[in-house]
């Protein structure tokens, strides 16, 4: 108990080592580690929520790491503390299996007011969600006032990320074609800021065209917030142009949402969705652990597999077995 409390206190005091330890407990599948993590979180909850939470998504190679490095360096230079968490277990943010190009990110991550944490490999979708949300709270308690949640623009990960941030940035590549890069409309709809990266050298003109194309396309898309119409801009993470402006846009967006009351509502709704997500996960794991459910689950699964029992009836049977649940 003493050690747990002191770990929470060390995190509050800004100890990077304690923060890393806390997140390791969050990531652990061991029950006792999870219990430790829950206690730390409970303790730190009053000290969370004081950051601007930013999601950054885009296809592999679009320049997410380079952007985060350039954007993050700017934020640290103007006095912010920046934490970066990756939502995708296959992310190569740093320390992952693919390094090479990521060395710059490593330089960034070694700066004093920076904390970078890649996703653990092999994490499940549900695991990623829980871990990232909880790790974000720990980083906030440790004094990080800018949270960046990085995700690769594939699968369900960006929806997860969008559900836990205040602002969602989508990075795109300059493209000459009139087809909007085949980006699923759904992802574009999540974005509060669309950035056409690599607007430098030969690509500069094409990037400007892409910006115009997306501006036209987004006019007809209702954004996530009524007080904020998604903006489209070009930037170069390599030479840095357009990068500092992203921060200005985020501040402007935050002000608009706070003024309209949407900022608070949005966070409150995210908490509620989180509660139901946790409830669902807890009930499901307790159901699967329930001795009478376990006793009959194999035969019920067999019956469904062979077509002898309808899945809906099977679900009812399982719940009947589970009705002793308290
Ligand atoms: P990620 O997979 O989205 O994280 O992409 P990276 O940040 O690793 O970048 C992929 C490649 O694009 C690297 O070779 C970068 O140097 C390059 N790159 C990233 N941003 C820019 C940019 O703004 N301009 C140019 N020309 N290249 C860039």
CSV table of C-alpha atoms and ligand atoms in Angstrom, one decimal:
chain,number,residue,atom,x,y,z
A,1,UNK,CA,0.0,0.0,0.0
A,2,UNK,CA,2.7,2.4,1.0
A,3,UNK,CA,4.6,1.7,-2.2
A,4,UNK,CA,1.5,2.3,-4.3
A,5,UNK,CA,0.7,5.6,-2.7
A,6,UNK,CA,4.3,6.7,-3.0
A,7,UNK,CA,4.3,5.8,-6.7
A,8,UNK,CA,1.2,7.9,-7.3
A,9,UNK,CA,2.9,10.7,-5.4
A,10,UNK,CA,6.1,10.3,-7.4
A,11,UNK,CA,4.1,10.6,-10.6
A,12,UNK,CA,2.5,13.8,-9.3
A,13,UNK,CA,5.9,15.1,-8.5
A,14,UNK,CA,6.8,14.6,-12.2
A,15,UNK,CA,9.0,11.6,-11.9
A,16,UNK,CA,9.4,10.1,-15.4
A,17,UNK,CA,10.5,6.8,-13.9
A,18,UNK,CA,7.4,6.5,-11.8
A,19,UNK,CA,5.2,7.4,-14.7
A,20,UNK,CA,6.8,4.7,-16.8
A,21,UNK,CA,6.3,2.3,-14.0
A,22,UNK,CA,2.7,3.3,-13.6
A,23,UNK,CA,2.0,2.8,-17.3
A,24,UNK,CA,3.8,-0.6,-17.2
A,25,UNK,CA,1.3,-1.6,-14.4
A,26,UNK,CA,-1.6,-0.4,-16.7
A,27,UNK,CA,-0.3,-2.4,-19.6
A,28,UNK,CA,0.2,-5.6,-17.5
A,29,UNK,CA,-2.2,-8.5,-17.8
A,30,UNK,CA,-1.4,-9.6,-14.3
A,31,UNK,CA,-4.3,-9.1,-11.9
A,32,UNK,CA,-2.1,-7.7,-9.0
A,33,UNK,CA,-0.5,-5.2,-11.4
A,34,UNK,CA,-3.9,-4.2,-12.6
A,35,UNK,CA,-5.1,-3.7,-9.0
A,36,UNK,CA,-2.0,-1.5,-8.4
A,37,UNK,CA,-2.8,0.5,-11.5
A,38,UNK,CA,-6.4,1.0,-10.4
A,39,UNK,CA,-5.3,2.3,-7.1
A,40,UNK,CA,-2.8,4.7,-8.6
A,41,UNK,CA,-5.5,5.9,-11.0
A,42,UNK,CA,-8.0,6.4,-8.3
A,43,UNK,CA,-5.5,8.4,-6.3
A,44,UNK,CA,-4.5,10.5,-9.3
A,45,UNK,CA,-8.0,11.1,-10.8
A,46,UNK,CA,-8.4,14.6,-9.2
A,47,UNK,CA,-5.2,15.7,-10.9
A,48,UNK,CA,-6.2,14.6,-14.4
A,49,UNK,CA,-8.0,16.4,-17.3
A,50,UNK,CA,-5.8,19.4,-17.5
A,51,UNK,CA,-4.3,18.9,-20.9
A,52,UNK,CA,-5.3,19.5,-24.4
A,53,UNK,CA,-5.8,16.1,-25.9
A,54,UNK,CA,-4.9,15.8,-29.6
A,55,UNK,CA,-5.3,12.8,-31.9
A,56,UNK,CA,-3.0,12.6,-34.9
A,57,UNK,CA,-3.8,10.0,-37.6
A,58,UNK,CA,-2.7,9.2,-41.1
A,59,UNK,CA,-1.5,6.4,-43.3
A,60,UNK,CA,1.9,4.9,-42.8
A,61,UNK,CA,4.6,7.1,-44.4
A,62,UNK,CA,2.4,10.3,-44.4
A,63,UNK,CA,4.8,11.8,-41.9
A,64,UNK,CA,3.2,11.4,-38.5
A,65,UNK,CA,6.5,10.9,-36.6
A,66,UNK,CA,8.1,13.8,-38.5
A,67,UNK,CA,5.2,16.0,-37.8
A,68,UNK,CA,5.0,15.1,-34.1
A,69,UNK,CA,8.7,15.8,-33.7
A,70,UNK,CA,8.4,19.2,-35.4
A,71,UNK,CA,5.2,20.1,-33.7
A,72,UNK,CA,6.3,18.7,-30.4
A,73,UNK,CA,9.6,20.6,-30.5
A,74,UNK,CA,7.8,23.8,-31.1
A,75,UNK,CA,5.5,23.2,-28.2
A,76,UNK,CA,8.4,22.4,-25.9
A,77,UNK,CA,10.2,25.5,-27.1
A,78,UNK,CA,7.2,27.7,-26.0
A,79,UNK,CA,7.0,26.0,-22.6
A,80,UNK,CA,4.7,23.0,-22.9
A,81,UNK,CA,5.2,19.5,-21.6
A,82,UNK,CA,4.3,17.1,-24.3
A,83,UNK,CA,3.4,13.4,-24.0
A,84,UNK,CA,2.9,11.1,-27.0
A,85,UNK,CA,1.1,7.8,-26.8
A,86,UNK,CA,0.6,5.4,-29.7
A,87,UNK,CA,-2.7,3.7,-30.2
A,88,UNK,CA,-1.7,1.2,-32.7
A,89,UNK,CA,0.2,-1.9,-31.5
A,90,UNK,CA,1.9,-2.1,-34.9
A,91,UNK,CA,3.0,1.5,-34.6
A,92,UNK,CA,6.7,2.2,-35.2
A,93,UNK,CA,6.7,5.4,-33.2
A,94,UNK,CA,10.0,4.7,-31.5
A,95,UNK,CA,11.7,1.7,-30.0
A,96,UNK,CA,9.5,-0.5,-32.1
A,97,UNK,CA,10.7,-3.0,-34.6
A,98,UNK,CA,11.4,-0.5,-37.4
A,99,UNK,CA,13.8,2.3,-36.4
A,100,UNK,CA,15.8,4.0,-39.2
A,101,UNK,CA,13.8,7.1,-40.0
A,102,UNK,CA,12.6,7.3,-36.4
A,103,UNK,CA,15.9,8.4,-35.0
A,104,UNK,CA,14.7,12.1,-35.1
A,105,UNK,CA,11.7,11.1,-33.0
A,106,UNK,CA,14.1,9.5,-30.6
A,107,UNK,CA,16.0,12.8,-30.2
A,108,UNK,CA,12.7,14.5,-29.6
A,109,UNK,CA,11.7,11.9,-27.0
A,110,UNK,CA,14.9,12.4,-25.1
A,111,UNK,CA,14.1,16.1,-24.5
A,112,UNK,CA,13.4,17.0,-20.9
A,113,UNK,CA,9.7,17.9,-21.1
A,114,UNK,CA,8.8,15.1,-23.4
A,115,UNK,CA,7.4,11.6,-22.8
A,116,UNK,CA,6.9,9.2,-25.6
A,117,UNK,CA,5.4,5.8,-25.2
A,118,UNK,CA,4.7,3.3,-28.0
A,119,UNK,CA,2.0,0.7,-27.8
A,120,UNK,CA,2.9,-2.7,-26.5
A,121,UNK,CA,3.0,-5.2,-29.3
A,122,UNK,CA,0.2,-7.8,-29.4
A,123,UNK,CA,-2.3,-5.6,-27.6
A,124,UNK,CA,-5.9,-6.2,-28.5
A,125,UNK,CA,-8.3,-3.5,-29.6
A,126,UNK,CA,-10.0,-3.4,-26.2
A,127,UNK,CA,-6.6,-3.5,-24.5
A,128,UNK,CA,-5.4,-0.6,-26.5
A,129,UNK,CA,-8.4,1.5,-25.7
A,130,UNK,CA,-8.2,0.9,-21.9
A,131,UNK,CA,-4.4,1.3,-21.8
A,132,UNK,CA,-4.3,4.5,-23.8
A,133,UNK,CA,-7.1,6.2,-21.8
A,134,UNK,CA,-5.5,5.3,-18.5
A,135,UNK,CA,-2.0,6.1,-19.6
A,136,UNK,CA,-3.2,9.5,-20.7
A,137,UNK,CA,-4.6,10.2,-17.3
A,138,UNK,CA,-1.3,9.3,-15.7
A,139,UNK,CA,0.6,11.6,-18.0
A,140,UNK,CA,-1.8,14.4,-17.1
A,141,UNK,CA,-1.3,13.8,-13.4
A,142,UNK,CA,2.5,13.9,-14.1
A,143,UNK,CA,2.1,17.5,-15.5
A,144,UNK,CA,2.0,17.0,-19.2
A,145,UNK,CA,-0.3,19.7,-20.6
A,146,UNK,CA,-0.3,18.5,-24.2
A,147,UNK,CA,-1.3,14.9,-24.9
A,148,UNK,CA,-0.7,13.6,-28.4
A,149,UNK,CA,-2.4,10.3,-29.3
A,150,UNK,CA,-0.8,8.9,-32.5
A,151,UNK,CA,-2.7,6.4,-34.6
A,152,UNK,CA,-2.2,4.8,-38.0
A,153,UNK,CA,-5.0,5.6,-40.4
A,154,UNK,CA,-6.2,2.1,-40.8
A,155,UNK,CA,-8.8,0.0,-39.1
A,156,UNK,CA,-10.8,1.0,-36.1
A,157,UNK,CA,-7.9,2.7,-34.3
A,158,UNK,CA,-8.6,6.2,-35.4
A,159,UNK,CA,-12.2,6.0,-34.1
A,160,UNK,CA,-10.9,4.9,-30.8
A,161,UNK,CA,-8.4,7.8,-30.7
A,162,UNK,CA,-11.1,10.3,-31.8
A,163,UNK,CA,-13.2,9.1,-28.9
A,164,UNK,CA,-10.6,10.1,-26.3
A,165,UNK,CA,-9.3,13.4,-27.6
A,166,UNK,CA,-10.5,17.0,-27.8
A,167,UNK,CA,-9.2,17.6,-31.3
A,168,UNK,CA,-8.4,15.2,-34.1
A,169,UNK,CA,-5.8,15.9,-36.8
A,170,UNK,CA,-5.7,13.9,-40.0
A,171,UNK,CA,-2.5,14.0,-42.0
A,172,UNK,CA,-2.8,13.4,-45.8
A,173,UNK,CA,-0.3,13.4,-48.7
A,174,UNK,CA,-0.4,15.8,-51.6
A,175,UNK,CA,-2.2,14.1,-54.4
A,176,UNK,CA,-2.7,15.2,-58.0
A,177,UNK,CA,-5.7,13.1,-58.8
A,178,UNK,CA,-9.3,14.3,-58.3
A,179,UNK,CA,-10.1,11.2,-56.3
A,180,UNK,CA,-9.7,12.1,-52.6
A,181,UNK,CA,-6.9,9.6,-51.9
A,182,UNK,CA,-9.5,6.9,-51.3
A,183,UNK,CA,-9.6,8.0,-47.7
A,184,UNK,CA,-12.7,6.6,-46.2
A,185,UNK,CA,-15.2,9.3,-45.8
A,186,UNK,CA,-15.7,8.3,-42.2
A,187,UNK,CA,-12.2,9.1,-41.2
A,188,UNK,CA,-12.3,12.5,-42.8
A,189,UNK,CA,-15.5,13.2,-40.8
A,190,UNK,CA,-13.6,12.6,-37.6
A,191,UNK,CA,-11.1,15.3,-38.4
A,192,UNK,CA,-11.1,18.8,-36.9
A,193,UNK,CA,-8.0,19.7,-38.8
A,194,UNK,CA,-6.9,18.2,-42.1
A,195,UNK,CA,-3.3,18.7,-42.9
A,196,UNK,CA,-1.7,18.1,-46.2
A,197,UNK,CA,1.8,17.2,-45.2
A,198,UNK,CA,5.0,17.3,-47.4
A,199,UNK,CA,4.0,20.6,-48.9
A,200,UNK,CA,7.6,21.3,-50.0
A,201,UNK,CA,9.8,21.0,-53.0
A,202,UNK,CA,8.1,19.6,-56.1
A,203,UNK,CA,5.1,18.7,-54.1
A,204,UNK,CA,4.2,22.2,-52.9
A,205,UNK,CA,1.9,23.1,-55.8
A,206,UNK,CA,0.2,19.7,-55.7
A,207,UNK,CA,-0.3,20.1,-51.9
A,208,UNK,CA,-2.0,23.5,-52.4
A,209,UNK,CA,-4.3,21.8,-55.0
A,210,UNK,CA,-5.1,19.0,-52.5
A,211,UNK,CA,-5.9,21.6,-49.9
A,212,UNK,CA,-8.4,23.2,-52.2
A,213,UNK,CA,-10.0,19.8,-53.1
A,214,UNK,CA,-10.4,18.9,-49.5
A,215,UNK,CA,-11.8,22.4,-48.6
A,216,UNK,CA,-14.5,21.9,-51.2
A,217,UNK,CA,-15.2,18.3,-50.1
A,218,UNK,CA,-15.4,19.2,-46.4
A,219,UNK,CA,-17.8,22.0,-46.9
A,220,UNK,CA,-20.5,19.4,-47.2
A,221,UNK,CA,-19.4,17.4,-44.2
A,222,UNK,CA,-20.7,18.1,-40.8
A,223,UNK,CA,-17.8,18.1,-38.4
A,224,UNK,CA,-17.7,16.6,-34.9
A,225,UNK,CA,-18.5,19.9,-33.3
A,226,UNK,CA,-21.1,22.5,-34.1
A,227,UNK,CA,-18.8,25.4,-32.9
A,228,UNK,CA,-16.0,24.3,-35.2
A,229,UNK,CA,-16.0,23.7,-38.9
A,230,UNK,CA,-13.0,21.5,-39.9
A,231,UNK,CA,-10.1,23.4,-41.4
A,232,UNK,CA,-7.8,22.2,-44.1
A,233,UNK,CA,-4.2,23.5,-44.4
A,234,UNK,CA,-0.9,22.5,-45.9
A,235,UNK,CA,2.3,22.0,-44.0
A,236,UNK,CA,5.8,20.6,-44.3
A,237,UNK,CA,7.0,18.7,-41.2
A,238,UNK,CA,10.4,18.7,-42.8
A,239,UNK,CA,11.0,22.4,-43.3
A,240,UNK,CA,8.5,23.3,-40.5
A,241,UNK,CA,6.3,25.7,-42.5
A,242,UNK,CA,2.7,25.6,-41.4
A,243,UNK,CA,3.5,23.6,-38.3
A,244,UNK,CA,3.3,26.3,-35.7
A,245,UNK,CA,0.0,27.5,-37.2
A,246,UNK,CA,-1.5,24.1,-36.3
A,247,UNK,CA,-1.1,25.0,-32.6
A,248,UNK,CA,-2.8,28.4,-33.2
A,249,UNK,CA,-5.7,26.6,-34.8
A,250,UNK,CA,-6.0,24.2,-31.9
A,251,UNK,CA,-6.0,27.1,-29.4
A,252,UNK,CA,-8.7,28.8,-31.5
A,253,UNK,CA,-10.7,25.6,-31.7
A,254,UNK,CA,-10.4,25.1,-27.9
A,255,UNK,CA,-11.6,28.6,-27.2
A,256,UNK,CA,-14.6,28.2,-29.6
A,257,UNK,CA,-15.6,25.0,-28.0
A,258,UNK,CA,-15.2,26.3,-24.5
A,259,UNK,CA,-17.3,29.4,-25.3
A,260,UNK,CA,-20.1,27.3,-26.8
A,261,UNK,CA,-19.9,24.8,-23.8
A,262,UNK,CA,-19.1,22.0,-26.2
A,263,UNK,CA,-15.7,21.3,-24.7
A,264,UNK,CA,-17.2,20.2,-21.4
A,265,UNK,CA,-20.1,18.4,-23.0
A,266,UNK,CA,-17.8,16.5,-25.3
A,267,UNK,CA,-15.5,15.4,-22.4
A,268,UNK,CA,-18.5,14.4,-20.3
A,269,UNK,CA,-19.9,12.3,-23.1
A,270,UNK,CA,-16.6,10.7,-23.5
A,271,UNK,CA,-16.6,9.8,-19.8
A,272,UNK,CA,-20.0,8.3,-20.1
A,273,UNK,CA,-19.0,6.2,-23.2
A,274,UNK,CA,-15.9,5.1,-21.3
A,275,UNK,CA,-18.1,4.0,-18.3
A,276,UNK,CA,-20.3,1.8,-20.6
A,277,UNK,CA,-17.2,0.5,-22.4
A,278,UNK,CA,-15.7,-0.6,-19.1
A,279,UNK,CA,-19.0,-2.0,-17.9
A,280,UNK,CA,-19.3,-4.1,-21.0
A,281,UNK,CA,-15.8,-5.4,-20.7
A,282,UNK,CA,-16.2,-6.2,-17.0
A,283,UNK,CA,-19.5,-8.0,-17.4
A,284,UNK,CA,-18.1,-10.0,-20.3
A,285,UNK,CA,-14.9,-11.0,-18.5
A,286,UNK,CA,-16.9,-11.9,-15.3
A,287,UNK,CA,-19.4,-13.9,-17.5
A,288,UNK,CA,-16.6,-15.9,-19.1
A,289,UNK,CA,-15.0,-16.5,-15.7
A,290,UNK,CA,-18.3,-17.7,-14.1
A,291,UNK,CA,-18.0,-21.4,-13.2
A,292,UNK,CA,-21.5,-22.4,-14.4
A,293,UNK,CA,-21.0,-20.5,-17.6
A,294,UNK,CA,-17.7,-22.3,-18.1
A,295,UNK,CA,-19.3,-25.6,-17.4
A,296,UNK,CA,-21.7,-25.3,-20.3
A,297,UNK,CA,-19.9,-23.0,-22.7
A,298,UNK,CA,-18.2,-25.7,-24.7
A,299,UNK,CA,-21.4,-27.6,-25.4
A,300,UNK,CA,-23.3,-24.4,-26.2
A,301,UNK,CA,-20.5,-23.3,-28.6
A,302,UNK,CA,-20.6,-26.8,-30.2
A,303,UNK,CA,-24.3,-26.6,-30.7
A,304,UNK,CA,-23.9,-23.2,-32.4
A,305,UNK,CA,-21.1,-24.4,-34.6
A,306,UNK,CA,-23.0,-27.4,-35.8
A,307,UNK,CA,-26.1,-25.3,-36.5
A,308,UNK,CA,-28.1,-27.2,-33.9
A,309,UNK,CA,-28.7,-24.0,-31.8
A,310,UNK,CA,-29.5,-20.5,-33.0
A,311,UNK,CA,-26.8,-18.0,-31.7
A,312,UNK,CA,-29.5,-15.8,-30.1
A,313,UNK,CA,-30.9,-18.7,-28.2
A,314,UNK,CA,-27.4,-19.7,-27.2
A,315,UNK,CA,-26.7,-16.2,-25.9
A,316,UNK,CA,-29.8,-16.5,-23.7
A,317,UNK,CA,-28.7,-19.9,-22.4
A,318,UNK,CA,-25.3,-18.4,-21.4
A,319,UNK,CA,-27.0,-15.5,-19.6
A,320,UNK,CA,-29.3,-17.9,-17.8
A,321,UNK,CA,-26.2,-19.8,-16.6
A,322,UNK,CA,-24.8,-16.5,-15.5
A,323,UNK,CA,-27.9,-15.2,-13.7
A,324,UNK,CA,-26.3,-15.9,-10.3
A,325,UNK,CA,-24.1,-12.9,-11.1
A,326,UNK,CA,-23.8,-10.4,-8.3
B,1,LIG,P1,4.8,8.0,-40.5
B,1,LIG,O1,4.9,6.6,-40.9
B,1,LIG,O2,3.5,8.6,-40.8
B,1,LIG,O3,5.2,8.2,-39.1
B,1,LIG,O4,5.9,8.8,-41.4
B,1,LIG,P2,7.4,9.3,-41.1
B,1,LIG,O5,7.3,10.5,-40.2
B,1,LIG,O6,8.2,8.2,-40.7
B,1,LIG,O7,7.8,9.9,-42.5
B,1,LIG,C1,7.9,9.0,-43.7
B,1,LIG,C2,8.9,9.6,-44.7
B,1,LIG,O8,8.4,10.9,-45.1
B,1,LIG,C3,10.2,9.9,-44.1
B,1,LIG,O9,11.2,9.6,-45.0
B,1,LIG,C4,10.2,11.4,-43.8
B,1,LIG,O10,11.5,12.0,-43.8
B,1,LIG,C5,9.3,11.9,-44.9
B,1,LIG,N1,8.6,13.2,-44.6
B,1,LIG,C6,7.9,13.4,-43.5
B,1,LIG,N2,7.4,14.6,-43.4
B,1,LIG,C7,7.8,15.2,-44.6
B,1,LIG,C8,7.6,16.5,-45.2
B,1,LIG,O11,7.0,17.4,-44.7
B,1,LIG,N3,8.2,16.7,-46.4
B,1,LIG,C9,8.9,15.8,-47.0
B,1,LIG,N4,9.5,16.1,-48.2
B,1,LIG,N5,9.1,14.5,-46.5
B,1,LIG,C10,8.6,14.3,-45.3
